[in-house]
Amino acid sequence: MPSNETISKVLEKSYPYGFLTEIESEKIPKGINEKIVRLISKKKNEPEFLLSFRLKALRKWEKMKEPNWANLNYPPIDYQDLIYYSAPKDIEKKASLEEVDSEILETFDKLGIPLSEQKRLSNVAVDAVFDSVSIATTFKEQLAKEGVIFCSISEAIQKHPNLIKQYLGQVVPINDNFFAALNSAVFSDGSFVYVPRGIKCPMELSSYFRINSGDTGQFERTLIIAEEGSSVSYLEGCTAPMFDTNTLHAAVVELVALDDAYIKYSTVQNWYAGDKNGKGGIYNFVTKRGKCKGARSKISWSQVETGSSITWKYPSCILEGESSIGEFYSVALTNNKQIADTGTKMIHIGQNSKSTIISKGISAGKSKNSYRGLVQISPKAKGSKNYSQCDSLLIGDQAEANTYPYINSQQMYSVVEHEASTSKISEEQLFYLQSRGIDNEEAISMIVSGFCRDVFNELPMEFASEADGLLGLKLEGSVG
Amino acid sequence: MDSNKLILEIRNLYAGIDEKNILNGINLKINEGEIHAIMGKNGSGKSTLSKIIAGDPSYSITSGEIFFKHKNIKDLEPEIRSNIGIFLGFQYPIEIPGVKNIDFLRVSVNARRKQLKESELDTFEFEAFIEEQLEIVKMDKAFLERGVNQGFSGGEKKRNEILQMALLKPDIAFLDETDSGLDIDALRIIASGINKLHTPKKSIVLITHYQRLLNEIEPDFVHVMHNGQIVRTGKKDLAIELEKNGYEGLALNNTGK
């Protein structure tokens, strides 16, 4: 029958992004301490307020302990054995795209993210981050005409220090958690988006993160601010070469939505997952949080998590504004020895705030896949509502799926609904599809695709097909 | 018998599931254009026979052969059997949640067309093509947008099966209790659909408990299965006799040896 072997064959489509770009980079010495933090800040020519932000975070971090409550299992990380900053050499000198190292441009070409004017996507602005540095941002001028700022966070620190001062660390405080504190101390680059009042961002914004060096941690920082009545859709993608050793990735993403603003944030995470035996791969410890600050504001997270050897990630919403809306749509696929502990937090503070959680976990091989989510209804959040649905699909008989829903309601006049299911791909389903001329591999893909449909429907068009392809699926995304 | 017209031949087939024997020496020949009915009590092996011909891997063949158009298909994957023109209408069609019916049908049809060296249909061509076929089973277009068999009633699932038969145009179709669970109106619609799909080149095997389906679709031959063997073969009047006297009345003394 559809032996586990064929199933793993389907899931084990090779990782086409595992190549390494040979390029000279400038790295700083290993380890983390005040000197290193000052050095990073100096390299980036940062204003004083940011240096003190970093140093404050470092001091907090030094007193914090790595969290161990998640369903993860990995050897201790030696934080003094990592390099915290790596940049392609002489990157500062490149004023325009034409001057960017052709090796790097080719790398992004190979990843399907062409940056050059002739080849780039016509409806998506891209910020490309290579190791610790933003290489290029496309369509900047066109966006500027609408008043939309889309640039690397390093550039924003130089050019828009007041916005950074006002918002950085406001949603994810520097001492929020161990990895967020670490990120706040050493973050290298990332994207910055500012959408002014009443503006609907005219195109999709996208960041593409590429880890290239093996011994360098990547600590990107993203900040998105949507002013009153504005809206923006932002996508991020990520890949890394295959190394035998583990690479640390600890990002922080902060979103702020003011009155009637809408931010849609989509992720396709495809970091290198390690080999069959769990050797190598990215440790992905990410803090993502959005604040629905204004009334009727809305933040929607959608994520397709397929990569990394360990994923620890809970994109969350603080629903502060009255009638604000938070959404979380997630597909997490784990295979071999991958571990994912992912979910969301919906913190209801404002009256009549609403949240929706749809999580689809697929576990294959010997992987562990956990959904962990918190729904908190505070005393003020009268009339608030949450709906959560967590479904797990097991493939083979050695994978593990867990669901940890935490519900904490302190308000009588609120509604919290939770549904959960666990299922397996059945032999009957496979035979039915095969008896209609669809081969075993495609049949599995089709069933998995169907399982994920509710989430795929939430992804922007450009991403839906990529996500589908990522899961080895062929059916989704037809015109219709 | 003109051997060129022979479409399916089963020779001395023994098969079962796990350690249990279910088929105990089936012999059957079916020619182009013929309609056969297979009747028999529950557990006599009718459904097993149809699933084995479609290639269900949960069953294993201990001995015997299955020839389709003179080619031994015993070891072919189920999808290959479908592509070369064998169809099984399921007694209990399976739900595939989240997979849009129309997408599933298009992938299925294109797999068959590829085998027939016909050009594959894109989304728009397929929509036009399927619209004509929907009429055959009087199925509402809305069912195309839903998940495969997801939340369909029993009757709707059976219509969806016959729709698939209409789309795939198989050379031989095994319809496993397509009539069960249908009210009389639905039965007529489905029977008339099957009759429309029957041509002098296309063969049909009806697996049924009831004579009433055979009033709507006239069989050339009726077989009675018992303990994994075909114990009686006759014309339509055998089904009438069966309806009147029951299986007991046939004095089935074969014990399956």
CSV table of N, CA and C in Angstrom, one decimal, chain A residues 4-14 272-280 305-311 332-340 361-369 393-400 470-471:
chain,number,residue,atom,x,y,z
A,4,ASN,N,4.9,3.9,3.7
A,4,ASN,CA,5.5,5.1,4.3
A,4,ASN,C,6.6,5.6,3.4
A,5,GLU,N,7.2,4.6,2.7
A,5,GLU,CA,8.3,5.0,1.8
A,5,GLU,C,7.9,6.0,0.7
A,6,THR,N,6.8,5.6,0.0
A,6,THR,CA,6.3,6.5,-1.0
A,6,THR,C,5.9,7.9,-0.4
A,7,ILE,N,5.3,7.8,0.7
A,7,ILE,CA,4.9,9.1,1.4
A,7,ILE,C,6.1,9.9,1.7
A,8,SER,N,7.2,9.3,2.2
A,8,SER,CA,8.3,10.1,2.5
A,8,SER,C,9.0,10.6,1.3
A,9,LYS,N,8.9,9.8,0.2
A,9,LYS,CA,9.5,10.3,-1.1
A,9,LYS,C,8.8,11.6,-1.5
A,10,VAL,N,7.5,11.6,-1.4
A,10,VAL,CA,6.8,12.8,-1.8
A,10,VAL,C,7.2,14.0,-1.0
A,11,LEU,N,7.4,13.8,0.3
A,11,LEU,CA,7.7,14.9,1.2
A,11,LEU,C,9.2,15.3,1.2
A,12,GLU,N,10.0,14.4,0.7
A,12,GLU,CA,11.4,14.7,0.7
A,12,GLU,C,11.9,15.3,-0.6
A,13,LYS,N,11.1,16.0,-1.3
A,13,LYS,CA,11.5,16.7,-2.5
A,13,LYS,C,12.8,17.4,-2.1
A,14,SER,N,13.8,17.3,-2.9
A,14,SER,CA,15.1,17.9,-2.5
A,14,SER,C,14.9,19.4,-2.3
A,272,TYR,N,16.6,26.0,5.6
A,272,TYR,CA,17.0,24.6,5.5
A,272,TYR,C,16.7,23.8,6.8
A,273,ALA,N,16.1,22.6,6.6
A,273,ALA,CA,15.5,21.9,7.7
A,273,ALA,C,16.4,20.8,8.3
A,274,GLY,N,17.6,20.7,7.8
A,274,GLY,CA,18.5,19.7,8.2
A,274,GLY,C,18.3,18.4,7.4
A,275,ASP,N,19.1,17.4,7.5
A,275,ASP,CA,19.0,16.2,6.7
A,275,ASP,C,18.1,15.2,7.3
A,276,LYS,N,18.0,14.1,6.7
A,276,LYS,CA,17.0,13.0,7.2
A,276,LYS,C,17.2,12.7,8.7
A,277,ASN,N,18.5,12.7,9.1
A,277,ASN,CA,18.8,12.3,10.4
A,277,ASN,C,18.8,13.5,11.4
A,278,GLY,N,18.4,14.6,10.9
A,278,GLY,CA,18.3,15.8,11.8
A,278,GLY,C,19.6,16.5,11.9
A,279,LYS,N,20.5,16.2,11.0
A,279,LYS,CA,21.8,17.0,11.1
A,279,LYS,C,21.7,18.3,10.4
A,280,GLY,N,22.2,19.4,11.0
A,280,GLY,CA,22.1,20.7,10.4
A,280,GLY,C,20.7,21.3,10.5
A,305,GLU,N,4.8,27.2,7.3
A,305,GLU,CA,6.1,26.9,7.9
A,305,GLU,C,6.5,25.5,7.4
A,306,THR,N,7.5,25.4,6.6
A,306,THR,CA,7.9,24.1,6.1
A,306,THR,C,9.4,23.8,6.5
A,307,GLY,N,10.2,24.8,6.8
A,307,GLY,CA,11.6,24.6,6.9
A,307,GLY,C,12.0,24.6,8.4
A,308,SER,N,13.3,24.8,8.6
A,308,SER,CA,14.0,24.9,9.9
A,308,SER,C,14.0,23.5,10.6
A,309,SER,N,15.0,23.3,11.3
A,309,SER,CA,15.0,22.0,12.1
A,309,SER,C,14.2,22.3,13.4
A,310,ILE,N,14.2,23.5,13.9
A,310,ILE,CA,13.4,23.8,15.0
A,310,ILE,C,12.7,25.1,14.8
A,311,THR,N,11.4,25.1,14.9
A,311,THR,CA,10.6,26.4,14.8
A,311,THR,C,9.9,26.6,16.1
A,332,ALA,N,1.7,24.3,9.2
A,332,ALA,CA,3.1,23.9,9.6
A,332,ALA,C,3.3,22.5,9.2
A,333,LEU,N,4.3,22.2,8.3
A,333,LEU,CA,4.6,20.9,7.9
A,333,LEU,C,6.0,20.5,8.5
A,334,THR,N,6.0,19.4,9.2
A,334,THR,CA,7.3,18.9,9.6
A,334,THR,C,7.5,17.5,9.1
A,335,ASN,N,8.8,17.2,8.9
A,335,ASN,CA,9.2,15.8,8.3
A,335,ASN,C,10.5,15.4,9.0
A,336,ASN,N,10.9,14.2,8.8
A,336,ASN,CA,12.1,13.7,9.3
A,336,ASN,C,12.2,14.0,10.8
A,337,LYS,N,13.3,14.7,11.2
A,337,LYS,CA,13.4,15.0,12.6
A,337,LYS,C,13.1,16.4,13.0
A,338,GLN,N,12.4,17.1,12.1
A,338,GLN,CA,12.0,18.5,12.4
A,338,GLN,C,11.1,18.6,13.6
A,339,ILE,N,11.2,19.7,14.3
A,339,ILE,CA,10.4,20.0,15.4
A,339,ILE,C,9.7,21.4,15.2
A,340,ALA,N,8.5,21.5,15.4
A,340,ALA,CA,7.8,22.8,15.3
A,340,ALA,C,6.9,22.9,16.5
A,361,GLY,N,-1.6,21.5,11.1
A,361,GLY,CA,-0.3,20.9,11.3
A,361,GLY,C,-0.2,19.6,10.6
A,362,ILE,N,0.8,19.4,9.8
A,362,ILE,CA,1.0,18.1,9.1
A,362,ILE,C,2.4,17.5,9.6
A,363,SER,N,2.3,16.4,10.2
A,363,SER,CA,3.6,15.8,10.7
A,363,SER,C,3.8,14.5,10.0
A,364,ALA,N,5.1,14.4,9.5
A,364,ALA,CA,5.5,13.1,8.8
A,364,ALA,C,6.8,12.7,9.4
A,365,GLY,N,7.3,11.6,8.9
A,365,GLY,CA,8.6,11.1,9.4
A,365,GLY,C,8.6,10.9,10.9
A,366,LYS,N,9.7,11.3,11.5
A,366,LYS,CA,9.7,11.2,13.0
A,366,LYS,C,9.6,12.6,13.6
A,367,SER,N,8.9,13.4,13.0
A,367,SER,CA,8.9,14.8,13.4
A,367,SER,C,7.9,15.0,14.5
A,368,LYS,N,8.0,16.2,15.2
A,368,LYS,CA,7.1,16.6,16.2
A,368,LYS,C,6.5,17.9,15.9
A,369,ASN,N,5.2,18.0,15.9
A,369,ASN,CA,4.5,19.2,15.5
A,369,ASN,C,3.5,19.6,16.6
A,393,LEU,N,-2.8,16.5,10.8
A,393,LEU,CA,-2.8,15.4,9.9
A,393,LEU,C,-1.5,14.6,10.1
A,394,LEU,N,-1.6,13.4,10.4
A,394,LEU,CA,-0.4,12.5,10.6
A,394,LEU,C,-0.1,11.7,9.4
A,395,ILE,N,1.1,11.7,9.0
A,395,ILE,CA,1.5,10.8,7.9
A,395,ILE,C,2.5,9.8,8.3
A,396,GLY,N,2.2,8.6,8.1
A,396,GLY,CA,3.1,7.5,8.7
A,396,GLY,C,2.7,7.3,10.1
A,397,ASP,N,3.5,6.4,10.8
A,397,ASP,CA,3.1,6.1,12.2
A,397,ASP,C,4.2,6.4,13.2
A,398,GLN,N,5.1,7.3,12.8
A,398,GLN,CA,6.1,7.7,13.8
A,398,GLN,C,6.1,9.2,14.1
A,399,ALA,N,5.2,9.9,13.5
A,399,ALA,CA,5.2,11.3,13.7
A,399,ALA,C,4.3,11.7,14.9
A,400,GLU,N,4.5,12.9,15.4
A,400,GLU,CA,3.8,13.3,16.7
A,400,GLU,C,3.1,14.6,16.4
A,470,LEU,N,5.6,24.3,-2.5
A,470,LEU,CA,6.5,23.9,-1.4
A,470,LEU,C,6.0,22.6,-0.8
A,471,LEU,N,4.8,22.4,-0.6
A,471,LEU,CA,4.3,21.2,0.0
A,471,LEU,C,4.3,20.1,-1.1
